[in-house]
Amino acid sequence: MAKVAFIGVGNMGAPMANNLIAAGHELRVFDVVAEAVKAVKGAVACESAAQTVQGAEVVISMLPESRHVESLYLTDAKLLEHIDPSALVLDCSTISPSTSRKVAAAAKAKGIAMLDAPVSGGTNGAVAGTLTFMIGGAAADLARARPFIEVMGKNIFHAGEAGAGQVAKIANNMMLGIAMAGTCEALALGVANGMDPAVLSEIMQKSSGGSWALEKYNPWPGVLEGVPASKNYAGGFGVDLMLKDLGLAAGAAVESRSSITLGETARNLFSLHSKNGHGKLDFSSILNMIKP
Ligand code: NAD
């Protein structure tokens, strides 16, 4: 069993850390919000990030945004100066690919192996240990990380070199945002022209307009049981989290001179929806903005 440092134990990090402890690993945890560490049972709570990495064989971070990751590893806590070169670093935060590449390059310069390892599957997946991991970095480093990742996730993909995990995550979520907005538009058009949304959904699903958004996460209340749309858009994947990922897609598009006309339209829709006070609702609530 290994000594693991876990930094950032919020909604996602705490259950991931708990799963590592349940698998028998020895955890040292740190969060800038001291209260947060109470959600992790059976770990040593540290007073700084530097303290967590003392003797650590694996270092895992799960932070909100790019600036937090830069602050942790490079500018403020300067964690790369405290990590032993034999340790393996996994950053599971969803951040910009360019920041991931920058931090991984700085780690490499110090002889430290680092992977970007963003996840999908939400807090339920984090608790159940069924997250999907999208990994950027060297295959040999992923092989070393695999036994730890398998405790937290079910599907593990090697996306490519450093930053590729973030690219995969951002591209997937941009597609999801576009597909959800498009699905809402199609259903709203049908209903405005007299159709039953459940009948239309069934027809589209068996025709060429089907998608994950329509089949598994239908945005029209009452069409599917158990999805956020049928629970007043509570739970699920929040509008503000979708907006964050679409913003990362926009940033990556600017850097790579990619055209993301539909992704930008989706970002604008979710941005307006959030500004109207719905940032905490599930993202399928974008239907309310789209339907007449
Ligand atoms: P969160 O805000 O609940 O947790 C982040 C934690 O990091 C907080 O407790 C915060 O205090 C701590 N933190 C911030 N800066 C720090 C620093 N420098 N040192 C130590 N701790 C620091 O966020 P979350 O929902 O757990 O999400 C974490 C990441 O996972 C984000 O990048 C998010 O986009 C991604 N993600 C979230 C979900 C989800 O459903 N919540 C799903 C997939 C991916």
CSV table of C-alpha atoms and ligand atoms in Angstrom, one decimal:
chain,number,residue,atom,x,y,z
A,1,MET,CA,0.0,0.0,0.0
A,2,ALA,CA,1.3,3.4,-0.9
A,3,LYS,CA,1.7,6.8,0.7
A,4,VAL,CA,-0.6,9.2,-1.2
A,5,ALA,CA,-0.8,13.0,-0.9
A,6,PHE,CA,-4.2,14.4,-1.9
A,7,ILE,CA,-4.7,18.2,-2.4
A,8,GLY,CA,-8.1,19.7,-2.8
A,9,VAL,CA,-10.8,17.7,-1.1
A,10,GLY,CA,-14.0,19.4,-2.3
A,11,ASN,CA,-17.1,17.7,-3.9
A,12,MET,CA,-15.0,15.4,-6.1
A,13,GLY,CA,-11.7,15.2,-4.2
A,14,ALA,CA,-13.1,14.1,-0.9
A,15,PRO,CA,-14.9,10.9,-2.2
A,16,MET,CA,-11.9,10.1,-4.4
A,17,ALA,CA,-9.6,10.3,-1.4
A,18,ASN,CA,-12.1,8.2,0.7
A,19,ASN,CA,-12.0,5.5,-2.0
A,20,LEU,CA,-8.1,5.4,-1.9
A,21,ILE,CA,-8.3,5.0,1.9
A,22,ALA,CA,-10.8,2.2,1.6
A,23,ALA,CA,-8.4,0.5,-0.7
A,24,GLY,CA,-5.8,0.6,2.1
A,25,HIS,CA,-3.6,3.5,1.0
A,26,GLU,CA,-2.1,5.9,3.6
A,27,LEU,CA,-3.4,9.4,2.8
A,28,ARG,CA,-2.2,12.9,3.8
A,29,VAL,CA,-4.6,15.6,2.7
A,30,PHE,CA,-4.7,19.3,2.4
A,31,ASP,CA,-7.3,21.9,1.4
A,32,VAL,CA,-7.1,25.7,1.6
A,33,VAL,CA,-10.5,25.5,3.3
A,34,ALA,CA,-9.5,23.7,6.6
A,35,GLU,CA,-13.1,22.4,7.1
A,36,ALA,CA,-13.0,20.5,3.8
A,37,VAL,CA,-10.6,17.9,5.1
A,38,LYS,CA,-13.2,16.7,7.6
A,39,ALA,CA,-15.1,15.0,4.7
A,40,VAL,CA,-12.1,12.6,4.4
A,41,LYS,CA,-12.1,9.9,7.1
A,42,GLY,CA,-8.9,8.2,8.2
A,43,ALA,CA,-6.4,10.6,6.6
A,44,VAL,CA,-3.7,12.7,8.1
A,45,ALA,CA,-4.8,16.3,7.8
A,46,CYS,CA,-1.9,18.6,6.9
A,47,GLU,CA,-1.4,22.3,7.3
A,48,SER,CA,0.2,22.9,3.9
A,49,ALA,CA,0.4,21.2,0.6
A,50,ALA,CA,4.2,20.9,1.1
A,51,GLN,CA,3.5,18.8,4.2
A,52,THR,CA,1.3,16.3,2.3
A,53,VAL,CA,4.0,15.4,-0.1
A,54,GLN,CA,6.7,14.5,2.4
A,55,GLY,CA,7.4,10.8,1.7
A,56,ALA,CA,4.6,10.6,-0.8
A,57,GLU,CA,4.9,8.1,-3.6
A,58,VAL,CA,1.8,9.5,-5.4
A,59,VAL,CA,0.5,13.1,-5.4
A,60,ILE,CA,-3.0,13.8,-6.5
A,61,SER,CA,-4.6,17.2,-6.9
A,62,MET,CA,-8.3,18.0,-7.6
A,63,LEU,CA,-8.7,21.8,-7.8
A,64,PRO,CA,-11.3,24.1,-9.4
A,65,GLU,CA,-9.4,26.0,-12.2
A,66,SER,CA,-6.2,26.5,-14.0
A,67,ARG,CA,-5.1,29.4,-11.8
A,68,HIS,CA,-5.4,27.1,-8.7
A,69,VAL,CA,-3.2,24.4,-10.3
A,70,GLU,CA,-0.6,27.0,-11.3
A,71,SER,CA,-0.6,28.5,-7.9
A,72,LEU,CA,-0.2,25.0,-6.2
A,73,TYR,CA,2.6,23.6,-8.4
A,74,LEU,CA,4.4,26.7,-9.7
A,75,THR,CA,3.8,30.1,-8.2
A,76,ASP,CA,2.6,30.1,-4.6
A,77,ALA,CA,3.0,26.7,-2.9
A,78,LYS,CA,5.7,25.8,-5.4
A,79,LEU,CA,4.9,22.2,-4.8
A,80,LEU,CA,7.2,20.9,-7.5
A,81,GLU,CA,10.1,22.0,-5.3
A,82,HIS,CA,8.9,19.7,-2.5
A,83,ILE,CA,7.9,16.6,-4.4
A,84,ASP,CA,10.5,13.8,-4.6
A,85,PRO,CA,11.5,13.0,-8.2
A,86,SER,CA,10.5,9.3,-7.6
A,87,ALA,CA,6.9,10.3,-7.0
A,88,LEU,CA,4.1,10.3,-9.6
A,89,VAL,CA,1.9,13.3,-9.9
A,90,LEU,CA,-1.7,13.2,-11.1
A,91,ASP,CA,-3.7,16.4,-11.6
A,92,CYS,CA,-7.4,15.4,-11.9
A,93,SER,CA,-8.7,19.0,-12.1
A,94,THR,CA,-10.4,20.1,-15.4
A,95,ILE,CA,-8.2,23.0,-16.6
A,96,SER,CA,-6.9,24.4,-19.8
A,97,PRO,CA,-4.7,22.1,-21.9
A,98,SER,CA,-2.0,24.8,-22.1
A,99,THR,CA,-1.8,25.0,-18.3
A,100,SER,CA,-1.6,21.2,-18.0
A,101,ARG,CA,1.3,21.2,-20.6
A,102,LYS,CA,3.1,24.0,-18.8
A,103,VAL,CA,2.9,22.4,-15.4
A,104,ALA,CA,3.8,18.9,-16.8
A,105,ALA,CA,6.9,20.5,-18.6
A,106,ALA,CA,8.0,22.1,-15.3
A,107,ALA,CA,7.6,18.8,-13.5
A,108,LYS,CA,9.6,17.0,-16.2
A,109,ALA,CA,12.4,19.5,-15.9
A,110,LYS,CA,12.7,18.4,-12.3
A,111,GLY,CA,12.6,14.7,-13.2
A,112,ILE,CA,9.0,14.3,-11.9
A,113,ALA,CA,6.5,12.3,-13.8
A,114,MET,CA,3.1,14.0,-14.2
A,115,LEU,CA,-0.2,13.1,-15.8
A,116,ASP,CA,-3.2,15.2,-16.5
A,117,ALA,CA,-6.2,13.1,-15.5
A,118,PRO,CA,-9.5,14.9,-15.7
A,119,VAL,CA,-12.6,12.9,-15.0
A,120,SER,CA,-16.2,12.7,-15.9
A,121,GLY,CA,-19.0,11.0,-14.0
A,122,GLY,CA,-19.8,13.7,-11.4
A,123,THR,CA,-20.0,13.4,-7.7
A,124,ASN,CA,-22.0,10.2,-7.8
A,125,GLY,CA,-19.3,8.6,-9.9
A,126,ALA,CA,-16.6,9.9,-7.5
A,127,VAL,CA,-18.4,8.3,-4.5
A,128,ALA,CA,-19.1,5.0,-6.4
A,129,GLY,CA,-15.5,4.9,-7.7
A,130,THR,CA,-16.9,4.7,-11.3
A,131,LEU,CA,-15.4,7.8,-12.8
A,132,THR,CA,-14.0,7.9,-16.4
A,133,PHE,CA,-10.4,9.1,-16.5
A,134,MET,CA,-8.9,10.8,-19.6
A,135,ILE,CA,-5.2,10.7,-19.3
A,136,GLY,CA,-2.5,12.8,-20.9
A,137,GLY,CA,1.1,11.9,-20.5
A,138,ALA,CA,3.6,9.0,-21.0
A,139,ALA,CA,2.1,5.5,-21.3
A,140,ALA,CA,4.7,4.2,-18.8
A,141,ASP,CA,3.6,6.7,-16.2
A,142,LEU,CA,-0.1,5.7,-16.8
A,143,ALA,CA,0.9,2.1,-16.2
A,144,ARG,CA,2.3,3.2,-12.8
A,145,ALA,CA,-0.8,5.2,-12.0
A,146,ARG,CA,-3.3,2.6,-13.1
A,147,PRO,CA,-3.6,0.7,-9.8
A,148,PHE,CA,-4.5,4.0,-8.1
A,149,ILE,CA,-6.9,5.2,-10.8
A,150,GLU,CA,-8.7,1.9,-10.8
A,151,VAL,CA,-9.7,2.5,-7.2
A,152,MET,CA,-11.4,5.8,-8.2
A,153,GLY,CA,-12.6,5.0,-11.7
A,154,LYS,CA,-14.1,2.4,-14.1
A,155,ASN,CA,-13.0,3.6,-17.5
A,156,ILE,CA,-9.4,4.7,-18.1
A,157,PHE,CA,-8.4,6.2,-21.5
A,158,HIS,CA,-4.9,7.2,-22.6
A,159,ALA,CA,-5.7,10.3,-24.7
A,160,GLY,CA,-2.2,11.1,-25.7
A,161,GLU,CA,0.7,13.2,-24.5
A,162,ALA,CA,0.6,15.9,-21.8
A,163,GLY,CA,-2.6,18.0,-22.1
A,164,ALA,CA,-4.4,15.5,-24.2
A,165,GLY,CA,-6.6,14.4,-21.3
A,166,GLN,CA,-7.8,17.9,-21.0
A,167,VAL,CA,-8.4,18.2,-24.7
A,168,ALA,CA,-10.5,15.0,-24.7
A,169,LYS,CA,-12.6,16.2,-21.7
A,170,ILE,CA,-13.2,19.7,-23.2
A,171,ALA,CA,-14.1,18.4,-26.7
A,172,ASN,CA,-16.5,15.8,-25.2
A,173,ASN,CA,-18.2,18.4,-23.0
A,174,MET,CA,-18.5,20.9,-25.8
A,175,MET,CA,-20.2,18.2,-27.9
A,176,LEU,CA,-22.5,17.5,-25.0
A,177,GLY,CA,-23.4,21.2,-24.6
A,178,ILE,CA,-24.1,21.6,-28.3
A,179,ALA,CA,-26.1,18.3,-28.4
A,180,MET,CA,-28.2,19.3,-25.4
A,181,ALA,CA,-29.0,22.7,-26.8
A,182,GLY,CA,-29.9,21.2,-30.2
A,183,THR,CA,-32.0,18.5,-28.6
A,184,CYS,CA,-33.9,21.1,-26.6
A,185,GLU,CA,-34.5,23.2,-29.8
A,186,ALA,CA,-35.8,20.2,-31.8
A,187,LEU,CA,-38.1,19.0,-29.0
A,188,ALA,CA,-39.4,22.6,-28.4
A,189,LEU,CA,-40.1,22.9,-32.2
A,190,GLY,CA,-42.0,19.7,-32.1
A,191,VAL,CA,-44.1,20.6,-29.1
A,192,ALA,CA,-44.8,24.1,-30.4
A,193,ASN,CA,-46.3,22.3,-33.4
A,194,GLY,CA,-48.5,20.1,-31.5
A,195,MET,CA,-46.4,17.0,-30.8
A,196,ASP,CA,-46.1,15.0,-27.6
A,197,PRO,CA,-42.4,15.3,-26.5
A,198,ALA,CA,-42.3,11.6,-25.5
A,199,VAL,CA,-43.5,10.5,-28.9
A,200,LEU,CA,-41.1,12.8,-30.7
A,201,SER,CA,-38.2,11.6,-28.5
A,202,GLU,CA,-38.9,8.0,-29.4
A,203,ILE,CA,-39.1,8.8,-33.1
A,204,MET,CA,-35.9,10.8,-33.1
A,205,GLN,CA,-34.1,8.2,-31.1
A,206,LYS,CA,-34.9,5.5,-33.7
A,207,SER,CA,-34.1,8.0,-36.5
A,208,SER,CA,-31.1,10.1,-37.3
A,209,GLY,CA,-31.7,12.8,-34.6
A,210,GLY,CA,-30.9,10.5,-31.7
A,211,SER,CA,-28.1,11.2,-29.1
A,212,TRP,CA,-27.0,10.5,-25.6
A,213,ALA,CA,-28.7,13.8,-24.5
A,214,LEU,CA,-32.0,12.6,-26.0
A,215,GLU,CA,-31.9,9.0,-24.9
A,216,LYS,CA,-30.2,9.0,-21.5
A,217,TYR,CA,-30.7,12.6,-20.3
A,218,ASN,CA,-33.9,13.8,-22.0
A,219,PRO,CA,-34.4,17.5,-21.1
A,220,TRP,CA,-38.2,17.5,-21.4
A,221,PRO,CA,-39.8,17.0,-17.9
A,222,GLY,CA,-41.6,13.7,-17.6
A,223,VAL,CA,-40.2,12.0,-20.7
A,224,LEU,CA,-37.7,9.9,-18.7
A,225,GLU,CA,-37.9,9.0,-15.1
A,226,GLY,CA,-35.0,9.8,-12.7
A,227,VAL,CA,-33.2,12.4,-14.9
A,228,PRO,CA,-32.8,16.0,-13.6
A,229,ALA,CA,-35.5,17.2,-16.0
A,230,SER,CA,-38.1,15.1,-14.2
A,231,LYS,CA,-36.8,16.5,-10.8
A,232,ASN,CA,-37.1,20.2,-11.4
A,233,TYR,CA,-33.6,20.1,-12.9
A,234,ALA,CA,-32.1,19.4,-9.4
A,235,GLY,CA,-28.8,17.4,-9.1
A,236,GLY,CA,-26.9,16.3,-12.2
A,237,PHE,CA,-24.4,18.5,-14.0
A,238,GLY,CA,-24.7,22.2,-13.2
A,239,VAL,CA,-25.1,25.0,-15.7
A,240,ASP,CA,-22.1,26.7,-14.3
A,241,LEU,CA,-19.9,23.6,-14.6
A,242,MET,CA,-21.0,23.3,-18.3
A,243,LEU,CA,-20.2,27.0,-18.7
A,244,LYS,CA,-16.8,26.5,-17.3
A,245,ASP,CA,-16.0,23.7,-19.7
A,246,LEU,CA,-17.3,25.6,-22.7
A,247,GLY,CA,-15.1,28.5,-21.6
A,248,LEU,CA,-12.1,26.2,-21.6
A,249,ALA,CA,-13.1,25.0,-25.1
A,250,ALA,CA,-13.3,28.6,-26.2
A,251,GLY,CA,-9.8,29.3,-24.8
A,252,ALA,CA,-8.3,26.2,-26.4
A,253,ALA,CA,-10.0,27.2,-29.7
A,254,VAL,CA,-8.4,30.7,-29.6
A,255,GLU,CA,-5.0,29.2,-28.9
A,256,SER,CA,-5.3,26.6,-31.7
A,257,ARG,CA,-7.1,28.9,-34.1
A,258,SER,CA,-10.0,26.4,-34.3
A,259,SER,CA,-13.5,27.5,-35.3
A,260,ILE,CA,-16.1,26.5,-32.8
A,261,THR,CA,-19.2,28.4,-34.0
A,262,LEU,CA,-21.6,26.0,-32.4
A,263,GLY,CA,-19.6,25.6,-29.3
A,264,GLU,CA,-19.5,29.4,-28.9
A,265,THR,CA,-23.3,29.6,-29.5
A,266,ALA,CA,-23.8,26.9,-26.8
A,267,ARG,CA,-21.5,28.9,-24.4
A,268,ASN,CA,-23.5,32.1,-25.0
A,269,LEU,CA,-26.8,30.2,-24.3
A,270,PHE,CA,-25.5,28.7,-21.0
A,271,SER,CA,-24.0,32.0,-20.0
A,272,LEU,CA,-27.3,33.9,-20.4
A,273,HIS,CA,-29.1,31.1,-18.6
A,274,SER,CA,-26.6,31.4,-15.7
A,275,LYS,CA,-26.9,35.2,-15.7
A,276,ASN,CA,-30.6,34.7,-15.3
A,277,GLY,CA,-30.0,33.0,-12.0
A,278,HIS,CA,-30.0,29.3,-13.1
A,279,GLY,CA,-26.3,28.5,-12.7
A,280,LYS,CA,-26.9,25.8,-10.1
A,281,LEU,CA,-29.6,23.9,-12.0
A,282,ASP,CA,-28.8,20.9,-14.2
A,283,PHE,CA,-27.6,21.9,-17.6
A,284,SER,CA,-30.6,20.3,-19.3
A,285,SER,CA,-32.6,23.2,-17.9
A,286,ILE,CA,-31.3,25.1,-20.9
A,287,LEU,CA,-34.7,23.9,-22.4
A,288,ASN,CA,-36.4,26.7,-20.4
A,289,MET,CA,-34.4,29.3,-22.1
A,290,ILE,CA,-34.9,27.8,-25.6
A,291,LYS,CA,-38.6,26.8,-25.6
A,292,PRO,CA,-41.2,29.5,-26.5
B,1,NAD,P1,-14.8,22.0,-5.4
B,1,NAD,O1,-14.8,23.5,-5.5
B,1,NAD,O2,-15.9,21.3,-4.6
B,1,NAD,O3,-13.4,21.5,-4.8
B,1,NAD,C1,-12.1,22.0,-5.0
B,1,NAD,C2,-11.4,22.1,-3.7
B,1,NAD,O4,-10.1,22.6,-4.0
B,1,NAD,C3,-12.0,23.1,-2.7
B,1,NAD,O5,-12.3,22.4,-1.5
B,1,NAD,C4,-11.0,24.2,-2.6
B,1,NAD,O6,-11.0,24.8,-1.3
B,1,NAD,C5,-9.7,23.5,-2.9
B,1,NAD,N1,-8.6,24.3,-3.3
B,1,NAD,C6,-8.6,25.4,-4.2
B,1,NAD,N2,-7.3,25.8,-4.3
B,1,NAD,C7,-6.5,25.1,-3.6
B,1,NAD,C8,-5.1,25.1,-3.3
B,1,NAD,N3,-4.3,25.9,-3.9
B,1,NAD,N4,-4.6,24.1,-2.4
B,1,NAD,C9,-5.5,23.3,-1.8
B,1,NAD,N5,-6.8,23.2,-2.0
B,1,NAD,C10,-7.3,24.1,-2.9
B,1,NAD,O7,-14.8,21.5,-6.9
B,1,NAD,P2,-15.1,20.0,-7.4
B,1,NAD,O8,-16.6,19.9,-7.8
B,1,NAD,O9,-14.5,19.0,-6.5
B,1,NAD,O10,-14.3,20.0,-8.8
B,1,NAD,C11,-12.9,19.8,-8.8
B,1,NAD,C12,-12.5,19.7,-10.3
B,1,NAD,O11,-13.2,18.6,-10.9
B,1,NAD,C13,-12.9,21.0,-11.2
B,1,NAD,O12,-11.9,21.2,-12.0
B,1,NAD,C14,-14.2,20.5,-11.9
B,1,NAD,O13,-14.4,21.2,-13.1
B,1,NAD,C15,-13.9,19.0,-12.1
B,1,NAD,N6,-15.1,18.2,-12.2
B,1,NAD,C16,-16.1,18.4,-11.4
B,1,NAD,C17,-17.3,17.6,-11.5
B,1,NAD,C18,-18.4,17.7,-10.6
B,1,NAD,O14,-19.5,17.2,-10.9
B,1,NAD,N7,-18.3,18.5,-9.5
B,1,NAD,C19,-17.3,16.6,-12.5
B,1,NAD,C20,-16.2,16.4,-13.3
B,1,NAD,C21,-15.1,17.2,-13.1
